[in-house]
Amino acid sequence: MSGHSKWHNIQARKSKVDSKRSKIFTKLVKEISVAAKMGGSSIEGNSKLKDAIEKAQYNNIPKETIERAIKKGAGELSGDNYENLVYEGYGPFGVAVIVKALTDNKNRTAGNVRHIFSKFSGNLGSSGCVSYMFKEVGEIVVDSSQDISEDEIMEIAFNCGADDFQTHESDNVYVIKSSVENFKKIKEELESENIDFLEAEVMLQADTNVFLDSDEKINIIEKFIDALEDDDDVQEVFCNAEYEIDN
């Protein structure tokens, strides 16, 4: 498993998703509000809002909740004032970590994140200390049980500029990787062919990874990432840990 793949990260801990469902709802609603605040309440010309709404719909967040979050972000309803924050540092075993947060109290969030890094013998660093190791890539996860062949989906992906196409038989998905520039083109072409996907977003991928060679190290890293993701203000966590998972 590569820590830079959000899909893999989610699948590795999928048994814990149900217990975190309320936190997921809170984070997605917050993401919608911030996207509406930054780019307006219309999805036309606001791709971040469109993506946030799609993620919320995939996670079965009610339409009324989504609409209320948009109105709060656009200033039509009163609500909390959130800001984007990014933290960088090194976790256990020298693993590079980037934490993205949305918060209405940056002192609280900084303190919580710093405490988690310290608890797991990591170090929270200054801006830029590890971000140079990562690059933005597009990742689309497609349900492989649809009435369309793997070859057809692969052809669409590569014709639109995909860089990589992976088949994960145990999870019944295809994972398409691309540059940020080609991500939207691939996503729109899949939509035009009525191909459903489970996730589609721009994420961070490490240029080089730290391989974890023992179950003990893997367990510690997963607990560290879980602790960060459990914080209400943390939206996403990316790292360059790499290890094998027994299916």
C-alpha positions as a printed Julia matrix, in Angstrom:
247×3 Matrix{Float64}:
   0.0    0.0     0.0
   1.23   3.5    -0.8
   0.34   6.18    1.69
  -0.03   8.71   -1.1
  -3.13   6.96   -2.43
  -6.21   8.19   -0.62
  -8.25   5.3    -2.03
  -5.81   2.81   -0.56
  -5.77   4.66    2.73
  -9.56   4.51    2.94
  -9.72   0.85    1.97
  -7.05  -0.1     4.49
  -9.21   1.26    7.27
 -12.66   0.72    5.76
 -13.84  -1.26    8.8
 -13.6    1.96   10.81
 -15.63   4.12    8.44
 -19.01   3.54   10.08
 -17.77   4.77   13.45
 -16.52   7.96   11.78
 -19.61   8.62    9.7
 -20.76  11.66   11.68
 -17.28  13.17   11.42
 -17.28  12.6     7.66
 -20.63  14.39    7.41
 -19.32  17.35    9.41
 -16.18  17.64    7.31
 -18.01  17.47    4.0
 -20.57  20.08    5.06
 -17.71  22.33    6.15
 -15.99  21.81    2.79
 -19.16  22.84    0.93
 -19.5   26.03    2.99
 -15.9   27.07    2.37
 -16.14  26.33   -1.36
 -19.29  28.47   -1.6
 -17.61  31.25    0.35
 -14.54  31.24   -1.89
 -16.2   30.83   -5.28
 -19.89  31.63   -4.91
 -23.03  29.55   -4.51
 -23.33  28.39   -8.15
 -21.52  25.27   -9.34
 -21.09  26.99  -12.71
 -17.51  28.2   -12.59
 -16.96  26.82   -9.08
 -15.44  23.38   -9.56
 -14.51  23.04   -5.88
 -18.14  23.49   -4.87
 -19.28  21.02   -7.51
 -16.76  18.42   -6.31
 -17.69  18.98   -2.66
 -21.4   18.54   -3.44
 -20.71  15.34   -5.38
 -18.75  13.9    -2.45
 -21.57  14.84   -0.08
 -24.15  13.19   -2.33
 -22.04  10.04   -2.56
 -21.99   9.94    1.26
 -25.8   10.32    1.36
 -25.86  13.75    2.96
 -29.44  15.11    2.65
 -30.15  17.69   -0.04
 -31.46  20.14    2.58
 -28.19  19.92    4.53
 -26.16  20.57    1.38
 -28.31  23.58    0.44
 -28.02  25.02    3.95
 -24.23  24.65    3.87
 -24.09  26.48    0.53
 -26.22  29.34    1.88
 -24.04  29.64    4.99
 -20.92  29.81    2.88
 -22.43  32.38    0.55
 -23.49  34.54    3.5
 -27.22  33.99    3.01
 -27.42  32.32    6.44
 -25.35  32.94    9.57
 -22.64  30.42   10.29
 -19.05  29.86   11.4
 -16.2   31.54    9.52
 -13.8   28.8     8.39
 -10.33  29.16    6.91
  -8.03  26.74    5.1
  -4.85  25.69    6.89
  -2.03  23.36    5.85
   0.4   21.73    8.28
   3.59  19.9     7.31
   5.99  17.73    9.21
   7.5   14.32    9.81
   5.66  11.5    11.51
   7.05   8.26   12.92
   9.98   6.66   11.03
  10.66   9.81    9.02
   7.4    9.66    7.08
   6.58  13.01    5.44
   3.05  14.22    6.24
   0.8   17.0     4.97
  -2.39  17.82    6.89
  -5.14  19.95    5.36
  -7.66  21.52    7.74
 -10.69  23.79    7.78
 -11.12  25.6    11.07
 -12.84  28.46   12.84
 -10.09  28.52   15.49
  -6.57  28.09   14.14
  -4.98  28.13   17.61
  -7.08  25.13   18.64
  -6.33  23.25   15.44
  -2.6   23.96   15.54
  -2.43  22.79   19.14
  -4.31  19.58   18.4
  -2.21  18.73   15.35
   1.04  19.52   17.17
  -0.01  17.3    20.07
  -0.73  14.35   17.77
   2.64  14.71   16.02
   4.4   14.85   19.39
   2.46  11.88   20.79
   3.71   9.7    17.93
   7.32  10.97   18.13
   6.91  13.17   15.08
   7.76  16.8    14.45
   5.49  19.5    13.08
   7.59  21.66   10.77
   7.39  24.98    8.99
   5.58  25.66    5.73
   7.39  24.03    2.81
   9.4   21.55    4.85
   7.88  18.52    3.08
   5.5   19.89    0.44
   8.33  19.92   -2.12
   8.21  16.09   -1.99
   4.59  16.0    -3.21
   2.77  16.93   -6.4
  -0.92  17.32   -7.23
  -2.48  14.53   -9.3
  -6.01  13.64  -10.3
  -7.46  10.36   -9.03
 -10.75   8.82  -10.17
 -12.08   5.6    -8.64
 -14.55   3.76  -10.88
 -16.94   0.98   -9.85
 -15.89  -2.05  -11.93
 -19.25  -3.83  -11.6
 -20.88  -1.61  -14.24
 -22.05  -2.87  -17.62
 -18.96  -1.68  -19.47
 -15.7   -3.53  -19.99
 -12.37  -2.72  -18.4
 -10.87  -2.19  -21.87
 -13.54   0.39  -22.75
 -12.97   2.39  -19.57
  -9.21   2.14  -20.0
  -9.48   3.39  -23.58
 -11.53   6.4   -22.48
  -9.04   7.19  -19.73
  -5.92   7.03  -21.86
  -7.53   8.84  -24.79
  -8.18  11.71  -22.4
  -4.61  11.77  -21.1
  -4.53   9.4   -18.11
  -1.08   8.53  -16.79
  -1.98   5.29  -15.02
  -4.83   2.77  -14.84
  -4.99   0.19  -12.03
  -7.38  -2.69  -11.45
  -8.18  -3.59   -7.83
 -10.14  -6.82   -8.08
 -10.59  -7.27   -4.32
 -12.33  -3.88   -4.07
 -14.13  -4.08   -7.45
 -12.71  -0.78   -8.64
 -10.49   0.77  -11.27
  -8.21   3.63  -10.21
  -7.3    6.22  -12.84
  -4.41   8.62  -12.23
  -3.73  11.72  -14.31
  -2.22  15.16  -14.3
  -4.35  17.93  -12.83
  -4.68  19.37  -16.34
  -6.27  16.17  -17.73
  -8.3   15.27  -14.64
 -11.37  17.34  -15.55
 -11.35  16.07  -19.14
 -11.32  12.42  -18.02
 -14.03  13.03  -15.42
 -16.32  14.78  -17.89
 -15.84  12.07  -20.53
 -16.73   9.35  -18.01
 -19.83  11.32  -17.03
 -20.86  11.72  -20.68
 -20.68   7.93  -21.06
 -22.82   7.49  -17.89
 -19.98   5.74  -16.09
 -20.33   5.97  -12.31
 -17.3    6.66  -10.14
 -16.91   6.41   -6.39
 -14.43   9.25   -5.99
 -12.93  11.91   -8.2
 -10.59  14.5    -6.77
  -7.23  16.19   -6.94
  -4.9   14.82   -4.28
  -1.24  14.9    -3.29
   1.16  12.16   -4.35
   4.7   11.77   -3.06
   7.62  11.61   -5.47
   9.47   9.17   -3.2
   8.16   6.9    -0.45
   9.31   5.52    2.89
   8.83   1.74    2.93
   7.64   0.29    6.25
   9.07  -3.19    6.71
   7.25  -4.48    9.8
   3.71  -4.9    11.12
   4.66  -2.86   14.18
   5.65   0.15   12.07
   2.55  -0.16    9.91
   0.33  -0.28   12.99
   1.94   2.84   14.46
   1.61   4.81   11.22
  -2.05   3.82   10.83
  -2.79   4.89   14.42
  -1.0    8.19   13.76
  -2.99   8.89   10.58
  -6.23   7.82   12.29
  -5.56  10.22   15.16
  -5.1   13.1    12.72
  -8.2   12.19   10.71
 -10.25  11.91   13.91
  -9.74  15.61   14.6
 -12.89  17.5    13.6
 -10.91  20.25   11.86
  -8.74  17.95    9.73
 -10.06  17.39    6.21
  -7.32  15.35    4.54
  -4.02  13.69    5.42
  -1.34  12.74    2.9
   1.89  10.9     3.61
   4.67   9.05    1.81
   4.49   5.79    3.75
   4.44   2.67    1.6
   3.7   -0.88    2.7
   2.04  -4.11    1.71
  -1.47  -5.05    2.85
  -2.61  -8.64    3.16
  -6.01  -9.02    1.44
